[in-house]
mmCIF file of N, CA and C in Angstrom:
data_model
loop_
_atom_site.group_PDB
_atom_site.id
_atom_site.type_symbol
_atom_site.label_atom_id
_atom_site.label_comp_id
_atom_site.label_asym_id
_atom_site.label_seq_id
_atom_site.Cartn_x
_atom_site.Cartn_y
_atom_site.Cartn_z
ATOM 1 N N UNK A 1 170.448 111.819 101.798
ATOM 2 C CA UNK A 1 170.193 111.403 100.432
ATOM 3 C C UNK A 1 168.988 112.185 99.927
ATOM 4 N N UNK A 2 169.091 112.695 98.755
ATOM 5 C CA UNK A 2 168.001 113.486 98.185
ATOM 6 C C UNK A 2 167.043 112.569 97.438
ATOM 7 N N UNK A 3 167.108 112.556 96.132
ATOM 8 C CA UNK A 3 166.210 111.714 95.340
ATOM 9 C C UNK A 3 166.750 110.288 95.256
ATOM 10 N N UNK A 4 165.853 109.356 95.115
ATOM 11 C CA UNK A 4 166.244 107.948 95.089
ATOM 12 C C UNK A 4 166.275 107.432 93.656
ATOM 13 N N UNK A 5 167.075 106.399 93.457
ATOM 14 C CA UNK A 5 167.116 105.740 92.161
ATOM 15 C C UNK A 5 166.010 104.692 92.118
ATOM 16 N N UNK A 6 165.438 104.534 90.936
ATOM 17 C CA UNK A 6 164.355 103.574 90.753
ATOM 18 C C UNK A 6 164.840 102.359 89.979
ATOM 19 N N UNK A 7 164.353 101.210 90.394
ATOM 20 C CA UNK A 7 164.575 99.962 89.667
ATOM 21 C C UNK A 7 163.254 99.567 89.030
ATOM 22 N N UNK A 8 163.309 98.906 87.900
ATOM 23 C CA UNK A 8 162.108 98.381 87.257
ATOM 24 C C UNK A 8 162.082 96.875 87.456
ATOM 25 N N UNK A 9 161.009 96.387 88.049
ATOM 26 C CA UNK A 9 160.878 94.971 88.371
ATOM 27 C C UNK A 9 159.613 94.434 87.725
ATOM 28 N N UNK A 10 159.667 93.194 87.255
ATOM 29 C CA UNK A 10 158.517 92.579 86.614
ATOM 30 C C UNK A 10 158.263 91.204 87.236
ATOM 31 N N UNK A 11 156.997 90.929 87.545
ATOM 32 C CA UNK A 11 156.613 89.672 88.178
ATOM 33 C C UNK A 11 155.383 89.095 87.482
ATOM 34 N N UNK A 12 155.126 87.828 87.739
ATOM 35 C CA UNK A 12 153.915 87.167 87.272
ATOM 36 C C UNK A 12 152.943 87.080 88.450
ATOM 37 N N UNK A 13 151.730 87.593 88.259
ATOM 38 C CA UNK A 13 150.707 87.495 89.303
ATOM 39 C C UNK A 13 150.481 86.017 89.621
ATOM 40 N N UNK A 14 150.428 85.700 90.894
ATOM 41 C CA UNK A 14 150.273 84.314 91.318
ATOM 42 C C UNK A 14 151.580 83.656 91.693
ATOM 43 N N UNK A 15 152.702 84.343 91.465
ATOM 44 C CA UNK A 15 154.010 83.841 91.903
ATOM 45 C C UNK A 15 154.362 84.459 93.253
ATOM 46 N N UNK A 16 155.193 83.774 94.022
ATOM 47 C CA UNK A 16 155.750 84.343 95.238
ATOM 48 C C UNK A 16 156.738 85.424 94.820
ATOM 49 N N UNK A 17 156.666 86.583 95.455
ATOM 50 C CA UNK A 17 157.534 87.716 95.129
ATOM 51 C C UNK A 17 158.462 87.974 96.310
ATOM 52 N N UNK A 18 159.764 88.009 96.046
ATOM 53 C CA UNK A 18 160.754 88.359 97.057
ATOM 54 C C UNK A 18 161.617 89.481 96.521
ATOM 55 N N UNK A 19 161.742 90.549 97.294
ATOM 56 C CA UNK A 19 162.605 91.671 96.947
ATOM 57 C C UNK A 19 163.656 91.778 98.046
ATOM 58 N N UNK A 20 164.853 91.295 97.764
ATOM 59 C CA UNK A 20 165.946 91.337 98.726
ATOM 60 C C UNK A 20 166.686 92.655 98.593
ATOM 61 N N UNK A 21 167.167 93.177 99.726
ATOM 62 C CA UNK A 21 167.912 94.426 99.698
ATOM 63 C C UNK A 21 169.075 94.395 100.669
ATOM 64 N N UNK A 22 170.054 95.254 100.405
ATOM 65 C CA UNK A 22 171.123 95.543 101.343
ATOM 66 C C UNK A 22 171.404 97.034 101.241
ATOM 67 N N UNK A 23 171.286 97.735 102.354
ATOM 68 C CA UNK A 23 171.483 99.179 102.419
ATOM 69 C C UNK A 23 172.959 99.435 102.695
ATOM 70 N N UNK A 24 173.631 100.111 101.755
ATOM 71 C CA UNK A 24 175.077 100.332 101.828
ATOM 72 C C UNK A 24 175.407 101.818 101.870
ATOM 73 N N UNK A 25 176.571 102.122 102.427
ATOM 74 C CA UNK A 25 177.102 103.488 102.402
ATOM 75 C C UNK A 25 177.334 103.889 100.948
ATOM 76 N N UNK A 26 177.624 105.163 100.723
ATOM 77 C CA UNK A 26 177.846 105.666 99.363
ATOM 78 C C UNK A 26 178.999 104.971 98.647
ATOM 79 N N UNK A 27 179.910 104.328 99.411
ATOM 80 C CA UNK A 27 181.035 103.617 98.773
ATOM 81 C C UNK A 27 180.586 102.332 98.091
ATOM 82 N N UNK A 28 179.319 101.923 98.319
ATOM 83 C CA UNK A 28 178.782 100.728 97.680
ATOM 84 C C UNK A 28 179.284 99.425 98.274
ATOM 85 N N UNK A 29 180.020 99.488 99.383
ATOM 86 C CA UNK A 29 180.607 98.300 99.986
ATOM 87 C C UNK A 29 180.223 98.164 101.465
ATOM 88 N N UNK A 30 180.299 99.252 102.202
ATOM 89 C CA UNK A 30 180.106 99.232 103.647
ATOM 90 C C UNK A 30 178.619 99.201 103.997
ATOM 91 N N UNK A 31 178.172 98.146 104.713
ATOM 92 C CA UNK A 31 176.758 98.070 105.085
ATOM 93 C C UNK A 31 176.391 99.130 106.123
ATOM 94 N N UNK A 32 175.177 99.626 106.036
ATOM 95 C CA UNK A 32 174.638 100.535 107.042
ATOM 96 C C UNK A 32 173.937 99.685 108.094
ATOM 97 N N UNK A 33 174.325 99.867 109.351
ATOM 98 C CA UNK A 33 173.747 99.101 110.453
ATOM 99 C C UNK A 33 172.310 99.573 110.687
ATOM 100 N N UNK A 34 171.370 98.658 110.572
ATOM 101 C CA UNK A 34 169.949 98.975 110.730
ATOM 102 C C UNK A 34 169.391 98.506 112.069
ATOM 103 N N UNK A 35 170.281 98.247 113.030
ATOM 104 C CA UNK A 35 169.840 97.818 114.353
ATOM 105 C C UNK A 35 168.909 98.881 114.946
ATOM 106 N N UNK A 36 167.744 98.453 115.388
ATOM 107 C CA UNK A 36 166.766 99.357 115.980
ATOM 108 C C UNK A 36 165.904 100.099 114.968
ATOM 109 N N UNK A 37 166.162 99.897 113.687
ATOM 110 C CA UNK A 37 165.389 100.574 112.642
ATOM 111 C C UNK A 37 164.213 99.704 112.205
ATOM 112 N N UNK A 38 163.273 100.324 111.539
ATOM 113 C CA UNK A 38 162.186 99.584 110.900
ATOM 114 C C UNK A 38 162.175 99.955 109.424
ATOM 115 N N UNK A 39 161.604 99.082 108.617
ATOM 116 C CA UNK A 39 161.569 99.300 107.166
ATOM 117 C C UNK A 39 160.159 99.064 106.665
ATOM 118 N N UNK A 40 159.787 99.818 105.635
ATOM 119 C CA UNK A 40 158.468 99.612 105.032
ATOM 120 C C UNK A 40 158.543 99.812 103.533
ATOM 121 N N UNK A 41 157.649 99.097 102.854
ATOM 122 C CA UNK A 41 157.528 99.188 101.408
ATOM 123 C C UNK A 41 156.065 98.932 101.071
ATOM 124 N N UNK A 42 155.474 99.843 100.300
ATOM 125 C CA UNK A 42 154.069 99.743 99.926
ATOM 126 C C UNK A 42 153.945 99.833 98.411
ATOM 127 N N UNK A 43 152.839 99.331 97.909
ATOM 128 C CA UNK A 43 152.533 99.440 96.484
ATOM 129 C C UNK A 43 151.421 100.462 96.290
ATOM 130 N N UNK A 44 151.634 101.405 95.375
ATOM 131 C CA UNK A 44 150.620 102.372 94.983
ATOM 132 C C UNK A 44 150.444 102.288 93.476
ATOM 133 N N UNK A 45 149.219 102.480 93.009
ATOM 134 C CA UNK A 45 148.977 102.504 91.569
ATOM 135 C C UNK A 45 149.387 103.870 91.014
ATOM 136 N N UNK A 46 149.010 104.943 91.727
ATOM 137 C CA UNK A 46 149.338 106.300 91.304
ATOM 138 C C UNK A 46 150.063 107.025 92.431
ATOM 139 N N UNK A 47 150.951 107.912 92.091
ATOM 140 C CA UNK A 47 151.742 108.618 93.090
ATOM 141 C C UNK A 47 150.885 109.440 94.038
ATOM 142 N N UNK A 48 149.694 109.850 93.611
ATOM 143 C CA UNK A 48 148.841 110.671 94.465
ATOM 144 C C UNK A 48 147.744 109.871 95.170
ATOM 145 N N UNK A 49 147.860 108.542 95.187
ATOM 146 C CA UNK A 49 146.888 107.719 95.911
ATOM 147 C C UNK A 49 146.919 108.059 97.405
ATOM 148 N N UNK A 50 145.744 108.141 98.014
ATOM 149 C CA UNK A 50 145.650 108.454 99.440
ATOM 150 C C UNK A 50 146.002 107.258 100.320
ATOM 151 N N UNK A 51 145.888 106.054 99.778
ATOM 152 C CA UNK A 51 146.183 104.840 100.539
ATOM 153 C C UNK A 51 146.921 103.854 99.648
ATOM 154 N N UNK A 52 147.721 103.019 100.274
ATOM 155 C CA UNK A 52 148.463 102.002 99.537
ATOM 156 C C UNK A 52 147.524 100.896 99.069
ATOM 157 N N UNK A 53 147.839 100.318 97.923
ATOM 158 C CA UNK A 53 147.116 99.143 97.450
ATOM 159 C C UNK A 53 147.463 97.944 98.317
ATOM 160 N N UNK A 54 148.732 97.845 98.706
ATOM 161 C CA UNK A 54 149.192 96.723 99.527
ATOM 162 C C UNK A 54 150.472 97.108 100.246
ATOM 163 N N UNK A 55 150.638 96.600 101.473
ATOM 164 C CA UNK A 55 151.891 96.703 102.204
ATOM 165 C C UNK A 55 152.622 95.384 102.006
ATOM 166 N N UNK A 56 153.894 95.455 101.627
ATOM 167 C CA UNK A 56 154.653 94.225 101.474
ATOM 168 C C UNK A 56 155.019 93.667 102.843
ATOM 169 N N UNK A 57 155.102 92.344 102.933
ATOM 170 C CA UNK A 57 155.492 91.657 104.162
ATOM 171 C C UNK A 57 157.003 91.769 104.331
ATOM 172 N N UNK A 58 157.461 91.615 105.560
ATOM 173 C CA UNK A 58 158.890 91.525 105.812
ATOM 174 C C UNK A 58 159.506 92.829 106.250
ATOM 175 N N UNK A 59 160.782 92.972 105.944
ATOM 176 C CA UNK A 59 161.551 94.135 106.361
ATOM 177 C C UNK A 59 162.990 93.734 106.588
ATOM 178 N N UNK A 60 163.570 94.258 107.641
ATOM 179 C CA UNK A 60 164.981 94.022 107.961
ATOM 180 C C UNK A 60 165.148 92.604 108.502
ATOM 181 N N UNK A 61 166.113 91.860 107.946
ATOM 182 C CA UNK A 61 166.365 90.492 108.410
ATOM 183 C C UNK A 61 167.686 90.367 109.153
ATOM 184 N N UNK A 62 168.735 91.048 108.708
ATOM 185 C CA UNK A 62 170.038 91.038 109.382
ATOM 186 C C UNK A 62 170.461 92.495 109.554
ATOM 187 N N UNK A 63 170.095 93.103 110.686
ATOM 188 C CA UNK A 63 170.327 94.538 110.864
ATOM 189 C C UNK A 63 171.782 94.969 110.702
ATOM 190 N N UNK A 64 172.715 94.180 111.221
ATOM 191 C CA UNK A 64 174.126 94.601 111.190
ATOM 192 C C UNK A 64 174.715 94.637 109.780
ATOM 193 N N UNK A 65 174.111 93.913 108.850
ATOM 194 C CA UNK A 65 174.593 93.954 107.468
ATOM 195 C C UNK A 65 173.688 94.799 106.572
ATOM 196 N N UNK A 66 172.685 95.457 107.174
ATOM 197 C CA UNK A 66 171.780 96.303 106.406
ATOM 198 C C UNK A 66 170.914 95.528 105.436
ATOM 199 N N UNK A 67 170.644 94.268 105.737
ATOM 200 C CA UNK A 67 169.956 93.376 104.797
ATOM 201 C C UNK A 67 168.506 93.123 105.189
ATOM 202 N N UNK A 68 167.718 92.816 104.175
ATOM 203 C CA UNK A 68 166.336 92.482 104.432
ATOM 204 C C UNK A 68 165.632 91.942 103.211
ATOM 205 N N UNK A 69 164.364 91.665 103.393
ATOM 206 C CA UNK A 69 163.543 91.132 102.310
ATOM 207 C C UNK A 69 162.108 91.621 102.497
ATOM 208 N N UNK A 70 161.525 92.069 101.399
ATOM 209 C CA UNK A 70 160.098 92.337 101.332
ATOM 210 C C UNK A 70 159.492 91.285 100.424
ATOM 211 N N UNK A 71 158.253 90.883 100.707
ATOM 212 C CA UNK A 71 157.681 89.798 99.918
ATOM 213 C C UNK A 71 156.162 89.881 99.843
ATOM 214 N N UNK A 72 155.640 89.137 98.884
ATOM 215 C CA UNK A 72 154.215 88.872 98.753
ATOM 216 C C UNK A 72 154.067 87.376 98.559
ATOM 217 N N UNK A 73 153.050 86.789 99.167
ATOM 218 C CA UNK A 73 152.776 85.382 98.918
ATOM 219 C C UNK A 73 152.201 85.247 97.512
ATOM 220 N N UNK A 74 152.129 84.031 97.026
ATOM 221 C CA UNK A 74 151.532 83.788 95.714
ATOM 222 C C UNK A 74 150.084 84.286 95.678
ATOM 223 N N UNK A 75 149.338 84.032 96.749
ATOM 224 C CA UNK A 75 147.940 84.479 96.800
ATOM 225 C C UNK A 75 147.850 86.005 96.803
ATOM 226 N N UNK A 76 148.741 86.663 97.549
ATOM 227 C CA UNK A 76 148.723 88.125 97.591
ATOM 228 C C UNK A 76 149.058 88.729 96.228
ATOM 229 N N UNK A 77 150.027 88.156 95.531
ATOM 230 C CA UNK A 77 150.387 88.720 94.224
ATOM 231 C C UNK A 77 149.273 88.486 93.207
ATOM 232 N N UNK A 78 148.558 87.373 93.306
ATOM 233 C CA UNK A 78 147.443 87.129 92.385
ATOM 234 C C UNK A 78 146.297 88.103 92.643
ATOM 235 N N UNK A 79 146.082 88.473 93.894
ATOM 236 C CA UNK A 79 145.023 89.428 94.220
ATOM 237 C C UNK A 79 145.275 90.812 93.616
ATOM 238 N N UNK A 80 146.542 91.121 93.305
ATOM 239 C CA UNK A 80 146.858 92.407 92.675
ATOM 240 C C UNK A 80 146.333 92.479 91.247
ATOM 241 N N UNK A 81 146.191 91.317 90.611
ATOM 242 C CA UNK A 81 145.733 91.248 89.225
ATOM 243 C C UNK A 81 144.819 90.026 89.081
ATOM 244 N N UNK A 82 143.596 90.123 89.601
ATOM 245 C CA UNK A 82 142.685 88.973 89.540
ATOM 246 C C UNK A 82 142.429 88.528 88.102
ATOM 247 N N UNK A 83 142.364 87.238 87.891
ATOM 248 C CA UNK A 83 142.150 86.675 86.555
ATOM 249 C C UNK A 83 140.822 87.140 85.973
ATOM 250 N N UNK A 84 139.820 87.325 86.792
ATOM 251 C CA UNK A 84 138.485 87.673 86.302
ATOM 252 C C UNK A 84 138.383 89.090 85.730
ATOM 253 N N UNK A 85 139.401 89.945 85.920
ATOM 254 C CA UNK A 85 139.306 91.328 85.431
ATOM 255 C C UNK A 85 139.526 91.442 83.931
ATOM 256 N N UNK A 86 140.215 90.473 83.340
ATOM 257 C CA UNK A 86 140.542 90.556 81.923
ATOM 258 C C UNK A 86 141.778 91.390 81.637
ATOM 259 N N UNK A 87 142.334 92.051 82.659
ATOM 260 C CA UNK A 87 143.562 92.823 82.467
ATOM 261 C C UNK A 87 144.755 91.888 82.374
ATOM 262 N N UNK A 88 145.709 92.242 81.517
ATOM 263 C CA UNK A 88 146.893 91.394 81.369
ATOM 264 C C UNK A 88 148.094 91.930 82.134
ATOM 265 N N UNK A 89 148.063 93.214 82.524
ATOM 266 C CA UNK A 89 149.155 93.784 83.318
ATOM 267 C C UNK A 89 148.605 94.842 84.268
ATOM 268 N N UNK A 90 149.370 95.088 85.334
ATOM 269 C CA UNK A 90 149.089 96.198 86.242
ATOM 270 C C UNK A 90 150.435 96.718 86.732
ATOM 271 N N UNK A 91 150.528 98.032 86.871
ATOM 272 C CA UNK A 91 151.770 98.669 87.295
ATOM 273 C C UNK A 91 151.595 99.326 88.656
ATOM 274 N N UNK A 92 152.671 99.286 89.448
ATOM 275 C CA UNK A 92 152.701 99.917 90.763
ATOM 276 C C UNK A 92 153.986 100.717 90.898
ATOM 277 N N UNK A 93 153.966 101.673 91.829
ATOM 278 C CA UNK A 93 155.168 102.394 92.203
ATOM 279 C C UNK A 93 155.377 102.202 93.694
ATOM 280 N N UNK A 94 156.622 102.337 94.129
ATOM 281 C CA UNK A 94 156.922 102.109 95.533
ATOM 282 C C UNK A 94 158.211 102.800 95.934
ATOM 283 N N UNK A 95 158.334 103.063 97.225
ATOM 284 C CA UNK A 95 159.578 103.499 97.846
ATOM 285 C C UNK A 95 159.894 102.532 98.980
ATOM 286 N N UNK A 96 161.176 102.421 99.312
ATOM 287 C CA UNK A 96 161.611 101.695 100.498
ATOM 288 C C UNK A 96 162.061 102.741 101.502
ATOM 289 N N UNK A 97 161.459 102.701 102.694
ATOM 290 C CA UNK A 97 161.750 103.727 103.697
ATOM 291 C C UNK A 97 162.162 103.087 105.014
ATOM 292 N N UNK A 98 163.185 103.680 105.629
ATOM 293 C CA UNK A 98 163.681 103.232 106.929
ATOM 294 C C UNK A 98 163.412 104.309 107.967
ATOM 295 N N UNK A 99 162.974 103.891 109.138
ATOM 296 C CA UNK A 99 162.861 104.778 110.290
ATOM 297 C C UNK A 99 163.848 104.251 111.329
ATOM 298 N N UNK A 100 164.817 105.092 111.685
ATOM 299 C CA UNK A 100 165.874 104.699 112.613
ATOM 300 C C UNK A 100 165.440 104.945 114.058
ATOM 301 N N UNK A 101 166.169 104.335 114.996
ATOM 302 C CA UNK A 101 165.832 104.425 116.417
ATOM 303 C C UNK A 101 165.758 105.875 116.896
ATOM 304 N N UNK A 102 166.557 106.771 116.303
ATOM 305 C CA UNK A 102 166.529 108.190 116.705
ATOM 306 C C UNK A 102 165.419 108.970 115.994
ATOM 307 N N UNK A 103 164.510 108.282 115.312
ATOM 308 C CA UNK A 103 163.358 108.804 114.564
ATOM 309 C C UNK A 103 163.728 109.433 113.222
ATOM 310 N N UNK A 104 164.996 109.363 112.815
ATOM 311 C CA UNK A 104 165.384 109.802 111.482
ATOM 312 C C UNK A 104 164.701 108.906 110.461
ATOM 313 N N UNK A 105 164.164 109.506 109.409
ATOM 314 C CA UNK A 105 163.483 108.761 108.344
ATOM 315 C C UNK A 105 164.252 108.970 107.052
ATOM 316 N N UNK A 106 164.541 107.876 106.354
ATOM 317 C CA UNK A 106 165.224 107.943 105.060
ATOM 318 C C UNK A 106 164.502 107.087 104.037
ATOM 319 N N UNK A 107 164.166 107.707 102.924
ATOM 320 C CA UNK A 107 163.628 106.984 101.776
ATOM 321 C C UNK A 107 164.815 106.698 100.884
ATOM 322 N N UNK A 108 165.116 105.419 100.666
ATOM 323 C CA UNK A 108 166.412 105.065 100.079
ATOM 324 C C UNK A 108 166.348 104.406 98.713
ATOM 325 N N UNK A 109 165.175 103.954 98.289
ATOM 326 C CA UNK A 109 165.103 103.284 96.989
ATOM 327 C C UNK A 109 163.681 103.393 96.472
ATOM 328 N N UNK A 110 163.557 103.245 95.177
ATOM 329 C CA UNK A 110 162.244 103.248 94.562
ATOM 330 C C UNK A 110 162.137 102.102 93.577
ATOM 331 N N UNK A 111 160.914 101.716 93.291
ATOM 332 C CA UNK A 111 160.709 100.620 92.340
ATOM 333 C C UNK A 111 159.449 100.865 91.527
ATOM 334 N N UNK A 112 159.564 100.597 90.254
ATOM 335 C CA UNK A 112 158.414 100.495 89.368
ATOM 336 C C UNK A 112 158.181 98.997 89.205
ATOM 337 N N UNK A 113 157.032 98.523 89.643
ATOM 338 C CA UNK A 113 156.737 97.099 89.606
ATOM 339 C C UNK A 113 155.615 96.823 88.622
ATOM 340 N N UNK A 114 155.848 95.890 87.735
ATOM 341 C CA UNK A 114 154.836 95.465 86.781
ATOM 342 C C UNK A 114 154.472 94.014 87.089
ATOM 343 N N UNK A 115 153.186 93.733 87.126
ATOM 344 C CA UNK A 115 152.713 92.375 87.276
ATOM 345 C C UNK A 115 151.992 91.975 86.000
ATOM 346 N N UNK A 116 152.358 90.843 85.462
ATOM 347 C CA UNK A 116 151.715 90.300 84.267
ATOM 348 C C UNK A 116 150.833 89.134 84.669
ATOM 349 N N UNK A 117 149.779 88.926 83.912
ATOM 350 C CA UNK A 117 148.833 87.852 84.244
ATOM 351 C C UNK A 117 149.486 86.484 84.051
ATOM 352 N N UNK A 118 149.179 85.584 84.951
ATOM 353 C CA UNK A 118 149.661 84.216 84.817
ATOM 354 C C UNK A 118 148.907 83.507 83.697
ATOM 355 N N UNK A 119 149.565 82.583 83.036
ATOM 356 C CA UNK A 119 148.934 81.796 81.976
ATOM 357 C C UNK A 119 148.745 80.352 82.418
ATOM 358 N N UNK A 120 148.771 80.121 83.714
ATOM 359 C CA UNK A 120 148.512 78.804 84.288
ATOM 360 C C UNK A 120 147.152 78.839 84.957
ATOM 361 N N UNK A 121 146.302 77.893 84.641
ATOM 362 C CA UNK A 121 144.959 77.848 85.236
ATOM 363 C C UNK A 121 144.755 76.562 86.003
#
């Protein structure tokens, strides 16, 4: 796979964030077996950042169906946009990457994530 498709996702800071995925063959139906693989997803503010702002929790949950979940707790998502900053939104970019047992690495999806400030105090 060459370039990845990006999804745009929007969340409220202070909410629990769950990003569910299923990695499928090009036919869009057949799951890719992720047995023995690992998955990672990080948040960066800018594409040229030297370090991630945050690593999402989770990864592969059902390897044989190519399924998984990345998440942030409510506290973790609020830390991305602290109420005391006065900012009402913050944007991140991310890729989802798999490393297979044979050391093959595939970047398979991208996301533009926007967090908006919570209005609950």
